[in-house]
CSV table of C-alpha atoms and ligand atoms in Angstrom, one decimal:
chain,number,residue,atom,x,y,z
A,1,MET,CA,0.0,0.0,0.0
A,2,ASP,CA,1.5,3.3,-1.0
A,3,GLU,CA,1.7,6.3,1.4
A,4,LEU,CA,-1.0,8.3,-0.3
A,5,THR,CA,-3.5,5.4,-0.1
A,6,GLN,CA,-2.7,4.9,3.5
A,7,ASN,CA,-3.3,8.6,4.3
A,8,GLN,CA,-6.6,8.4,2.4
A,9,ARG,CA,-7.6,5.3,4.4
A,10,LEU,CA,-6.7,6.9,7.8
A,11,SER,CA,-8.6,10.0,6.8
A,12,ARG,CA,-11.7,7.9,5.9
A,13,ARG,CA,-11.5,6.1,9.2
A,14,GLY,CA,-11.2,9.4,11.0
A,15,ILE,CA,-14.5,10.5,9.5
A,16,LEU,CA,-16.2,7.3,10.5
A,17,GLN,CA,-14.8,7.5,14.1
A,18,VAL,CA,-16.2,11.0,14.8
A,19,GLY,CA,-19.4,10.6,16.9
A,20,SER,CA,-22.7,11.3,15.3
A,21,ALA,CA,-23.3,14.2,17.8
A,22,ALA,CA,-20.2,15.9,16.6
A,23,LEU,CA,-21.3,15.5,13.0
A,24,THR,CA,-24.5,17.4,13.5
A,25,THR,CA,-22.8,20.6,12.4
A,26,ALA,CA,-21.8,21.2,8.9
A,27,ALA,CA,-18.6,22.9,10.1
A,28,THR,CA,-17.4,19.5,11.5
A,29,LEU,CA,-18.0,17.8,8.2
A,30,THR,CA,-16.0,20.4,6.4
A,31,VAL,CA,-13.0,19.9,8.8
A,32,ALA,CA,-13.2,16.2,8.4
A,33,ALA,CA,-13.5,16.4,4.6
A,34,ALA,CA,-10.6,18.7,4.4
A,35,GLN,CA,-8.3,15.9,5.6
A,36,ASP,CA,-9.2,13.9,2.5
A,37,HIS,CA,-6.8,14.8,-0.2
A,38,HIS,CA,-9.5,14.1,-2.9
A,39,SER,CA,-11.8,16.7,-1.4
A,40,PRO,CA,-12.5,19.8,-3.4
A,41,ALA,CA,-10.5,22.7,-2.1
A,42,THR,CA,-13.5,24.8,-1.4
A,43,THR,CA,-16.4,24.1,0.9
A,44,LYS,CA,-19.5,22.9,-0.8
A,45,THR,CA,-22.3,25.4,-0.9
A,46,GLY,CA,-26.0,24.7,-1.1
A,47,PRO,CA,-28.3,22.4,0.8
A,48,GLN,CA,-26.6,20.2,3.4
A,49,ASN,CA,-27.8,17.1,5.2
A,50,PRO,CA,-24.9,16.4,7.6
A,51,ILE,CA,-26.4,13.3,9.2
A,52,LEU,CA,-27.0,11.6,5.8
A,53,GLU,CA,-23.7,12.7,4.5
A,54,ALA,CA,-21.9,11.3,7.6
A,55,GLN,CA,-23.5,7.9,6.9
A,56,ASN,CA,-22.4,8.1,3.3
A,57,PRO,CA,-18.9,9.5,3.2
A,58,ASP,CA,-18.1,7.8,-0.1
A,59,SER,CA,-21.0,9.7,-1.7
A,60,ALA,CA,-20.1,13.2,-0.4
A,61,HIS,CA,-16.4,12.6,-1.3
A,62,SER,CA,-16.0,9.5,-3.5
A,63,PRO,CA,-12.7,7.7,-4.0
A,64,GLU,CA,-10.9,9.1,-7.1
A,65,THR,CA,-11.3,5.7,-8.7
A,66,ASP,CA,-15.1,6.1,-8.8
A,67,ASN,CA,-16.3,7.3,-12.2
A,68,GLY,CA,-19.4,7.7,-14.4
A,69,THR,CA,-22.9,6.5,-13.4
A,70,VAL,CA,-23.8,3.2,-11.8
A,71,SER,CA,-27.5,2.4,-11.2
A,72,PRO,CA,-28.4,2.9,-7.5
A,73,PHE,CA,-27.6,-0.3,-5.6
A,74,LYS,CA,-28.5,0.6,-2.0
A,75,TYR,CA,-31.7,1.1,-0.1
A,76,SER,CA,-32.2,1.2,3.6
A,77,PHE,CA,-35.0,-0.5,5.5
A,78,ALA,CA,-35.1,2.6,7.6
A,79,LEU,CA,-36.7,4.3,4.6
A,80,ALA,CA,-39.3,1.6,4.1
A,81,ARG,CA,-42.9,2.2,5.4
A,82,THR,CA,-43.5,0.2,8.5
A,83,ARG,CA,-46.8,-1.6,8.7
A,84,PHE,CA,-48.0,-2.3,12.3
A,85,GLY,CA,-50.5,-5.0,13.3
A,86,SER,CA,-51.7,-5.9,16.8
A,87,GLY,CA,-49.0,-8.6,17.1
A,88,GLY,CA,-46.0,-6.9,15.6
A,89,TRP,CA,-44.7,-4.9,12.6
A,90,THR,CA,-43.2,-5.5,9.1
A,91,ARG,CA,-41.6,-3.5,6.3
A,92,GLN,CA,-40.2,-4.5,2.9
A,93,VAL,CA,-37.5,-3.6,0.3
A,94,THR,CA,-38.5,-4.8,-3.1
A,95,ALA,CA,-37.8,-3.9,-6.8
A,96,ARG,CA,-40.4,-1.1,-6.2
A,97,GLU,CA,-38.0,0.5,-3.7
A,98,LEU,CA,-34.8,-0.6,-5.3
A,99,PRO,CA,-35.4,-1.1,-9.1
A,100,ILE,CA,-32.1,-2.9,-9.8
A,101,SER,CA,-33.1,-5.7,-7.4
A,102,LYS,CA,-35.2,-7.8,-9.8
A,103,THR,CA,-34.3,-11.3,-8.6
A,104,ILE,CA,-34.8,-10.9,-4.8
A,105,ALA,CA,-37.0,-9.0,-2.3
A,106,GLY,CA,-36.6,-8.7,1.5
A,107,VAL,CA,-38.9,-8.3,4.4
A,108,GLU,CA,-38.1,-7.4,8.0
A,109,MET,CA,-40.6,-8.6,10.6
A,110,ARG,CA,-41.1,-8.4,14.4
A,111,LEU,CA,-43.6,-10.5,16.2
A,112,ASN,CA,-44.4,-10.1,19.9
A,113,ALA,CA,-44.7,-13.1,22.2
A,114,GLY,CA,-47.9,-14.7,20.8
A,115,GLY,CA,-48.0,-12.5,17.7
A,116,VAL,CA,-48.9,-14.5,14.6
A,117,ARG,CA,-48.0,-13.9,10.9
A,118,GLU,CA,-51.3,-15.2,9.6
A,119,LEU,CA,-51.6,-18.6,7.8
A,120,HIS,CA,-50.7,-17.8,4.2
A,121,TRP,CA,-48.8,-18.8,1.1
A,122,HIS,CA,-47.3,-17.1,-2.0
A,123,VAL,CA,-46.0,-17.9,-5.4
A,124,GLU,CA,-42.4,-17.3,-4.4
A,125,ALA,CA,-40.1,-19.4,-2.1
A,126,GLU,CA,-39.4,-17.9,1.3
A,127,TRP,CA,-35.9,-18.0,2.9
A,128,ALA,CA,-35.5,-16.6,6.4
A,129,ILE,CA,-33.0,-16.0,9.1
A,130,MET,CA,-33.9,-15.4,12.8
A,131,LEU,CA,-32.2,-12.2,14.1
A,132,TYR,CA,-33.6,-12.2,17.6
A,133,GLY,CA,-35.7,-14.3,20.0
A,134,HIS,CA,-37.7,-17.4,19.4
A,135,ALA,CA,-40.5,-18.4,17.0
A,136,ARG,CA,-42.7,-21.4,16.1
A,137,ILE,CA,-43.1,-22.1,12.4
A,138,THR,CA,-45.6,-24.4,10.7
A,139,ALA,CA,-46.1,-25.6,7.2
A,140,VAL,CA,-47.9,-28.4,5.2
A,141,ASP,CA,-46.5,-29.9,2.0
A,142,GLN,CA,-48.2,-31.1,-1.2
A,143,ALA,CA,-48.6,-34.6,0.3
A,144,GLY,CA,-50.3,-33.3,3.4
A,145,LYS,CA,-47.2,-33.9,5.5
A,146,SER,CA,-46.7,-31.6,8.4
A,147,PHE,CA,-43.9,-29.4,9.7
A,148,VAL,CA,-43.9,-27.7,13.1
A,149,SER,CA,-40.7,-26.4,14.6
A,150,ASP,CA,-39.3,-23.9,17.1
A,151,VAL,CA,-36.4,-21.7,15.9
A,152,GLY,CA,-34.0,-19.3,17.6
A,153,GLU,CA,-31.4,-16.6,16.8
A,154,GLY,CA,-29.3,-17.6,13.8
A,155,ASP,CA,-31.6,-20.4,12.6
A,156,LEU,CA,-32.9,-20.4,9.0
A,157,TRP,CA,-36.1,-21.7,7.4
A,158,LEU,CA,-37.1,-22.3,3.8
A,159,PHE,CA,-40.7,-22.6,2.7
A,160,PRO,CA,-40.8,-23.8,-1.0
A,161,LYS,CA,-43.0,-21.9,-3.4
A,162,GLY,CA,-46.7,-22.3,-2.8
A,163,ILE,CA,-46.4,-24.1,0.5
A,164,PRO,CA,-48.8,-22.7,3.2
A,165,HIS,CA,-47.1,-21.6,6.4
A,166,SER,CA,-47.2,-19.5,9.6
A,167,ILE,CA,-44.9,-17.8,12.0
A,168,GLN,CA,-45.6,-17.0,15.7
A,169,GLY,CA,-43.4,-15.2,18.3
A,170,LEU,CA,-42.6,-17.2,21.4
A,171,GLY,CA,-41.7,-16.1,24.9
A,172,PRO,CA,-40.3,-14.3,26.6
A,173,ASP,CA,-40.1,-11.5,24.0
A,174,GLY,CA,-41.2,-12.8,20.6
A,175,CYS,CA,-38.8,-12.6,17.7
A,176,ARG,CA,-37.4,-10.5,14.8
A,177,PHE,CA,-36.3,-12.0,11.5
A,178,LEU,CA,-35.5,-11.3,7.9
A,179,LEU,CA,-37.4,-12.9,5.0
A,180,VAL,CA,-35.9,-13.3,1.5
A,181,PHE,CA,-38.0,-14.1,-1.6
A,182,ASP,CA,-36.7,-15.3,-5.0
A,183,ASP,CA,-38.5,-12.5,-7.0
A,184,GLY,CA,-37.8,-8.8,-6.7
A,185,ASN,CA,-41.5,-8.0,-7.3
A,186,PHE,CA,-42.7,-10.0,-4.3
A,187,ASN,CA,-45.2,-8.2,-2.1
A,188,GLU,CA,-45.6,-9.2,1.5
A,189,PHE,CA,-48.9,-7.2,1.7
A,190,GLU,CA,-50.5,-9.2,-1.1
A,191,THR,CA,-50.0,-12.9,-0.1
A,192,PHE,CA,-52.8,-15.5,-0.1
A,193,LEU,CA,-54.3,-15.2,3.4
A,194,ILE,CA,-56.6,-17.8,4.9
A,195,THR,CA,-59.1,-15.2,6.3
A,196,ASP,CA,-59.0,-13.2,3.1
A,197,TRP,CA,-59.8,-16.3,1.0
A,198,LEU,CA,-62.6,-17.5,3.2
A,199,THR,CA,-64.2,-14.0,3.4
A,200,HIS,CA,-64.3,-14.0,-0.4
A,201,THR,CA,-65.9,-17.4,-0.9
A,202,PRO,CA,-69.7,-17.9,-0.6
A,203,LYS,CA,-70.6,-19.4,2.8
A,204,GLU,CA,-72.8,-21.9,1.0
A,205,VAL,CA,-69.7,-23.2,-0.8
A,206,LEU,CA,-67.7,-23.3,2.4
A,207,ALA,CA,-70.6,-25.3,4.0
A,208,LYS,CA,-70.6,-27.7,1.1
A,209,ASN,CA,-66.8,-28.0,1.2
A,210,PHE,CA,-66.7,-29.0,4.8
A,211,ASN,CA,-70.2,-30.6,5.1
A,212,VAL,CA,-71.3,-28.2,7.9
A,213,LEU,CA,-73.9,-25.4,8.3
A,214,PRO,CA,-73.2,-22.0,6.6
A,215,ALA,CA,-73.5,-20.3,9.9
A,216,THR,CA,-70.4,-22.1,11.0
A,217,PHE,CA,-68.5,-19.3,9.1
A,218,ASP,CA,-70.3,-16.3,10.6
A,219,GLN,CA,-67.4,-15.4,12.8
A,220,VAL,CA,-64.6,-15.6,10.1
A,221,PRO,CA,-62.9,-12.1,10.2
A,222,LYS,CA,-64.2,-9.8,7.5
A,223,LYS,CA,-60.8,-8.1,7.2
A,224,GLU,CA,-57.5,-9.9,6.9
A,225,LEU,CA,-55.6,-10.6,10.2
A,226,PHE,CA,-52.1,-10.4,8.6
A,227,ILE,CA,-50.2,-9.9,11.9
A,228,PHE,CA,-52.3,-10.3,15.0
A,229,GLN,CA,-51.9,-10.9,18.7
A,230,THR,CA,-53.1,-14.1,20.3
A,231,ASP,CA,-52.1,-16.6,23.0
A,232,LEU,CA,-48.8,-18.5,23.0
A,233,PRO,CA,-48.9,-22.0,21.2
A,234,GLY,CA,-49.1,-25.2,23.1
A,235,ASP,CA,-46.5,-27.9,23.8
A,236,LEU,CA,-44.3,-28.4,20.7
A,237,THR,CA,-44.3,-32.2,20.7
A,238,ALA,CA,-48.1,-32.3,21.2
A,239,GLU,CA,-48.7,-29.9,18.3
A,240,GLN,CA,-46.2,-31.9,16.1
A,241,THR,CA,-48.0,-35.2,16.9
A,242,GLN,CA,-51.5,-33.7,16.3
A,243,ALA,CA,-50.5,-32.0,13.0
A,244,SER,CA,-48.8,-35.0,11.5
A,245,ARG,CA,-51.6,-37.5,12.3
A,246,GLY,CA,-52.4,-39.7,9.3
A,247,THR,CA,-49.7,-38.3,6.9
A,248,GLY,CA,-46.5,-38.0,8.9
A,249,VAL,CA,-43.9,-35.2,8.7
A,250,VAL,CA,-42.3,-33.6,5.7
A,251,PRO,CA,-39.4,-35.7,4.2
A,252,GLN,CA,-36.9,-32.9,4.2
A,253,ARG,CA,-36.8,-30.4,7.1
A,254,TYR,CA,-37.7,-26.8,6.3
A,255,ASP,CA,-35.4,-25.4,9.1
A,256,PHE,CA,-31.6,-25.2,9.3
A,257,ARG,CA,-29.4,-24.6,12.4
A,258,THR,CA,-26.5,-22.4,11.3
A,259,SER,CA,-25.0,-22.8,14.8
A,260,GLN,CA,-24.3,-26.5,14.0
A,261,LEU,CA,-22.6,-25.6,10.7
A,262,LYS,CA,-18.8,-25.1,10.8
A,263,PRO,CA,-17.6,-22.0,8.9
A,264,THR,CA,-16.9,-22.8,5.2
A,265,LYS,CA,-13.9,-20.5,5.4
A,266,VAL,CA,-12.0,-18.9,8.3
A,267,THR,CA,-9.1,-16.4,7.8
A,268,ALA,CA,-7.4,-13.7,9.9
A,269,GLY,CA,-9.9,-11.2,8.5
A,270,GLY,CA,-13.1,-13.1,9.3
A,271,GLU,CA,-15.3,-16.1,8.4
A,272,VAL,CA,-18.0,-17.2,6.0
A,273,LYS,CA,-20.7,-19.8,6.2
A,274,ILE,CA,-22.2,-20.9,2.9
A,275,ILE,CA,-25.7,-22.5,3.0
A,276,ASP,CA,-27.1,-23.8,-0.3
A,277,SER,CA,-28.8,-26.9,-1.7
A,278,LYS,CA,-25.6,-28.9,-1.0
A,279,ASN,CA,-26.2,-28.7,2.8
A,280,PHE,CA,-29.9,-27.4,2.9
A,281,PRO,CA,-31.5,-29.5,0.1
A,282,VAL,CA,-34.9,-27.8,0.1
A,283,SER,CA,-33.5,-24.3,-0.7
A,284,PRO,CA,-33.6,-22.8,-4.2
A,285,ILE,CA,-31.9,-19.8,-2.6
A,286,ALA,CA,-28.1,-19.8,-1.9
A,287,ALA,CA,-26.8,-17.8,1.1
A,288,ALA,CA,-23.4,-16.7,2.5
A,289,ILE,CA,-23.3,-15.4,6.0
A,290,VAL,CA,-20.1,-13.2,6.2
A,291,ARG,CA,-18.4,-11.8,9.3
A,292,LEU,CA,-15.6,-9.4,8.6
A,293,LYS,CA,-13.4,-8.3,11.5
A,294,PRO,CA,-12.4,-4.5,11.7
A,295,GLY,CA,-10.3,-3.9,8.6
A,296,GLY,CA,-11.3,-7.2,7.0
A,297,LEU,CA,-12.0,-7.4,3.3
A,298,ARG,CA,-14.4,-9.6,1.4
A,299,GLU,CA,-11.9,-9.9,-1.5
A,300,LEU,CA,-12.4,-8.6,-5.0
A,301,HIS,CA,-14.7,-11.1,-6.8
A,302,TRP,CA,-17.9,-11.7,-8.8
A,303,HIS,CA,-20.6,-14.3,-9.1
A,304,PRO,CA,-21.0,-16.0,-12.5
A,305,ASN,CA,-24.4,-17.6,-11.8
A,306,ALA,CA,-26.7,-15.0,-10.2
A,307,ASP,CA,-27.2,-11.4,-9.0
A,308,GLU,CA,-26.3,-10.8,-5.3
A,309,TRP,CA,-28.8,-9.3,-2.8
A,310,GLN,CA,-27.1,-8.1,0.4
A,311,TYR,CA,-28.5,-7.4,3.9
A,312,PHE,CA,-26.3,-5.7,6.5
A,313,ILE,CA,-27.0,-7.1,10.0
A,314,SER,CA,-24.4,-5.1,12.0
A,315,GLY,CA,-21.3,-3.0,11.6
A,316,LYS,CA,-20.2,-0.4,9.0
A,317,GLY,CA,-18.5,-0.9,5.6
A,318,ARG,CA,-18.3,0.1,2.0
A,319,MET,CA,-18.6,-1.6,-1.3
A,320,THR,CA,-17.4,-0.5,-4.7
A,321,VAL,CA,-19.2,-1.9,-7.8
A,322,PHE,CA,-17.2,-1.8,-11.1
A,323,ALA,CA,-19.9,-1.7,-13.8
A,324,ALA,CA,-17.5,-1.9,-16.8
A,325,GLY,CA,-17.0,0.8,-19.4
A,326,THR,CA,-15.1,3.0,-16.9
A,327,HIS,CA,-18.1,3.1,-14.5
A,328,ALA,CA,-17.5,2.5,-10.8
A,329,ARG,CA,-19.3,3.6,-7.7
A,330,THR,CA,-18.6,3.3,-4.0
A,331,MET,CA,-21.4,3.3,-1.4
A,332,ASP,CA,-21.5,2.9,2.4
A,333,PHE,CA,-23.5,0.4,4.3
A,334,GLN,CA,-24.7,-0.1,7.9
A,335,GLU,CA,-27.3,-2.1,9.9
A,336,GLY,CA,-30.6,-2.5,8.0
A,337,ASP,CA,-29.2,-1.5,4.5
A,338,VAL,CA,-29.8,-3.6,1.4
A,339,GLY,CA,-27.2,-3.8,-1.4
A,340,TYR,CA,-27.4,-5.3,-4.8
A,341,VAL,CA,-24.8,-6.4,-7.4
A,342,LEU,CA,-25.7,-7.7,-10.9
A,343,GLN,CA,-24.5,-11.1,-12.0
A,344,SER,CA,-20.8,-11.3,-13.0
A,345,THR,CA,-20.3,-7.6,-11.9
A,346,PRO,CA,-17.1,-7.3,-9.7
A,347,HIS,CA,-17.1,-5.9,-6.2
A,348,TYR,CA,-15.6,-6.1,-2.7
A,349,VAL,CA,-16.9,-5.3,0.8
A,350,GLU,CA,-14.6,-3.7,3.3
A,351,ASN,CA,-15.2,-3.3,7.0
A,352,LEU,CA,-14.4,0.3,7.9
A,353,GLY,CA,-15.9,0.2,11.4
A,354,GLU,CA,-14.6,-0.6,14.8
A,355,THR,CA,-16.8,-3.7,15.2
A,356,ASP,CA,-17.4,-6.8,13.2
A,357,LEU,CA,-19.3,-6.2,9.9
A,358,VAL,CA,-21.9,-9.0,9.5
A,359,PHE,CA,-23.9,-9.3,6.3
A,360,LEU,CA,-25.8,-11.7,4.1
A,361,GLU,CA,-25.0,-12.5,0.4
A,362,MET,CA,-28.2,-14.0,-1.1
A,363,PHE,CA,-28.6,-15.5,-4.6
A,364,LYS,CA,-31.6,-16.8,-6.6
A,365,ALA,CA,-29.6,-20.0,-7.3
A,366,ASP,CA,-29.6,-23.5,-5.8
A,367,HIS,CA,-25.8,-23.3,-5.3
A,368,TYR,CA,-23.2,-20.7,-4.4
A,369,GLU,CA,-20.6,-19.6,-7.0
A,370,ASP,CA,-17.9,-17.0,-7.1
A,371,ILE,CA,-14.7,-16.1,-8.9
A,372,SER,CA,-12.0,-14.1,-7.2
A,373,LEU,CA,-9.5,-11.8,-8.8
A,374,ALA,CA,-6.7,-13.3,-6.8
A,375,GLU,CA,-7.7,-16.9,-7.8
A,376,TRP,CA,-7.9,-15.9,-11.5
A,377,MET,CA,-4.5,-14.3,-11.4
A,378,ALA,CA,-2.9,-17.2,-9.5
A,379,HIS,CA,-4.1,-19.7,-12.1
A,380,THR,CA,-3.3,-17.8,-15.2
A,381,PRO,CA,0.3,-17.9,-16.7
A,382,HIS,CA,2.1,-15.4,-14.4
A,383,GLN,CA,4.1,-13.9,-17.3
A,384,LEU,CA,0.9,-13.1,-19.1
A,385,VAL,CA,-0.7,-11.5,-16.0
A,386,ASP,CA,2.5,-9.4,-15.4
A,387,GLN,CA,2.5,-8.2,-19.0
A,388,HIS,CA,-0.9,-6.7,-18.2
A,389,LEU,CA,-0.5,-5.3,-14.7
A,390,HIS,CA,3.3,-4.7,-14.3
A,391,VAL,CA,3.1,-5.7,-10.6
A,392,GLY,CA,6.1,-8.0,-10.9
A,393,ARG,CA,6.2,-11.9,-11.2
A,394,GLU,CA,7.2,-12.1,-7.5
A,395,MET,CA,3.9,-10.5,-6.3
A,396,ILE,CA,1.8,-12.8,-8.5
A,397,GLU,CA,3.7,-15.9,-7.4
A,398,LYS,CA,2.9,-15.1,-3.7
A,399,ILE,CA,-0.9,-15.1,-4.3
A,400,PRO,CA,-2.3,-18.2,-2.5
A,401,THR,CA,-3.3,-20.9,-4.9
A,402,GLU,CA,-6.5,-21.5,-2.8
A,403,GLU,CA,-9.2,-18.9,-2.8
A,404,MET,CA,-9.0,-16.5,0.2
A,405,VAL,CA,-12.6,-15.2,0.3
A,406,ILE,CA,-11.7,-12.9,3.2
A,407,THR,CA,-8.4,-11.0,3.6
A,408,SER,CA,-7.2,-8.9,6.5
A,409,SER,CA,-5.6,-5.5,6.4
B,501,MN,MN1,-44.6,-16.2,3.9
B,502,MN,MN1,-20.3,-11.0,-3.6
């Protein structure tokens, strides 16, 4: 790393380390920006939004390597409209909010203890990760086989497309989780709900369907429940036994315990767990859970088989997307942000914070694939690589022959 780059790096970290309170004045921003040798010599005039600019230092003063126009690839859940129900809340980031994200949409949801996400289904497959607390999930497959399970922080589930399911918060404090769908145009507010369906079916038909009196359905809610508060569920084993009577349980589990999966890769800079159909057979969605230590780098790479949808769970970092034809853009990410990178488009993610940066890489693909710059260079004739880059044969020969995934500063 040359001295100029090191200075730039320190300056950037300096900006990020300044407390948010100190950044509430434009004057502070100007001082911090003046330390960056790429900053314009004069103070910017015009409207200022110091808090937003402090969260996006690479937008206010981009690296000099950024150039041209790259379609927006960041949206924050903090900007999404939150919909409240009696049992919790939810909000979504879809292709309507972030137009580039055509292959995947995401939903954050919080359910109180006893709060239920109503029995429903949708055309798309649903992948989920528990971010807090405990929940009971239920589903029934096309053979009438049952699935009832309790999940906790770090656990995943996958409901295949069209499979009906529910989620309920357990004690002591319910749960919070992220849902990921394999279509950017998914809409959590327009799923097939059991109350909505029955309310829009003639009672005489319902009566005939179940061989009961039409009045049986007088108390079905006229308006969808969606997210509602009710009592906690009963004993897990008892509910599993009752639900599976006559048909049994689903042949492949819909839940996955990430705590029981050893990291796919561990380096000095962090670790990654890859979960795809190789270890979670029901999933048509591939996932990488990445943890970068402070200074750690998710190395320069791309994905040849699918677009990448990212969700930042904790920490602060930046990503540069190189969109070819001289276009490159760097954006900053923090908790609750969504990022998106098109198929085969190169990028890196760097932890610029003081704590671990934890994020998800999600793909509409049944298996995970990537190609790293270092791996490509290591396995191409070194003379040819050096004739392009002039970095010296010695540097190229020192690149590890096995893919690093995560490097440290
Ligand atoms: Mn669902
Ligand atoms: Mn990636």
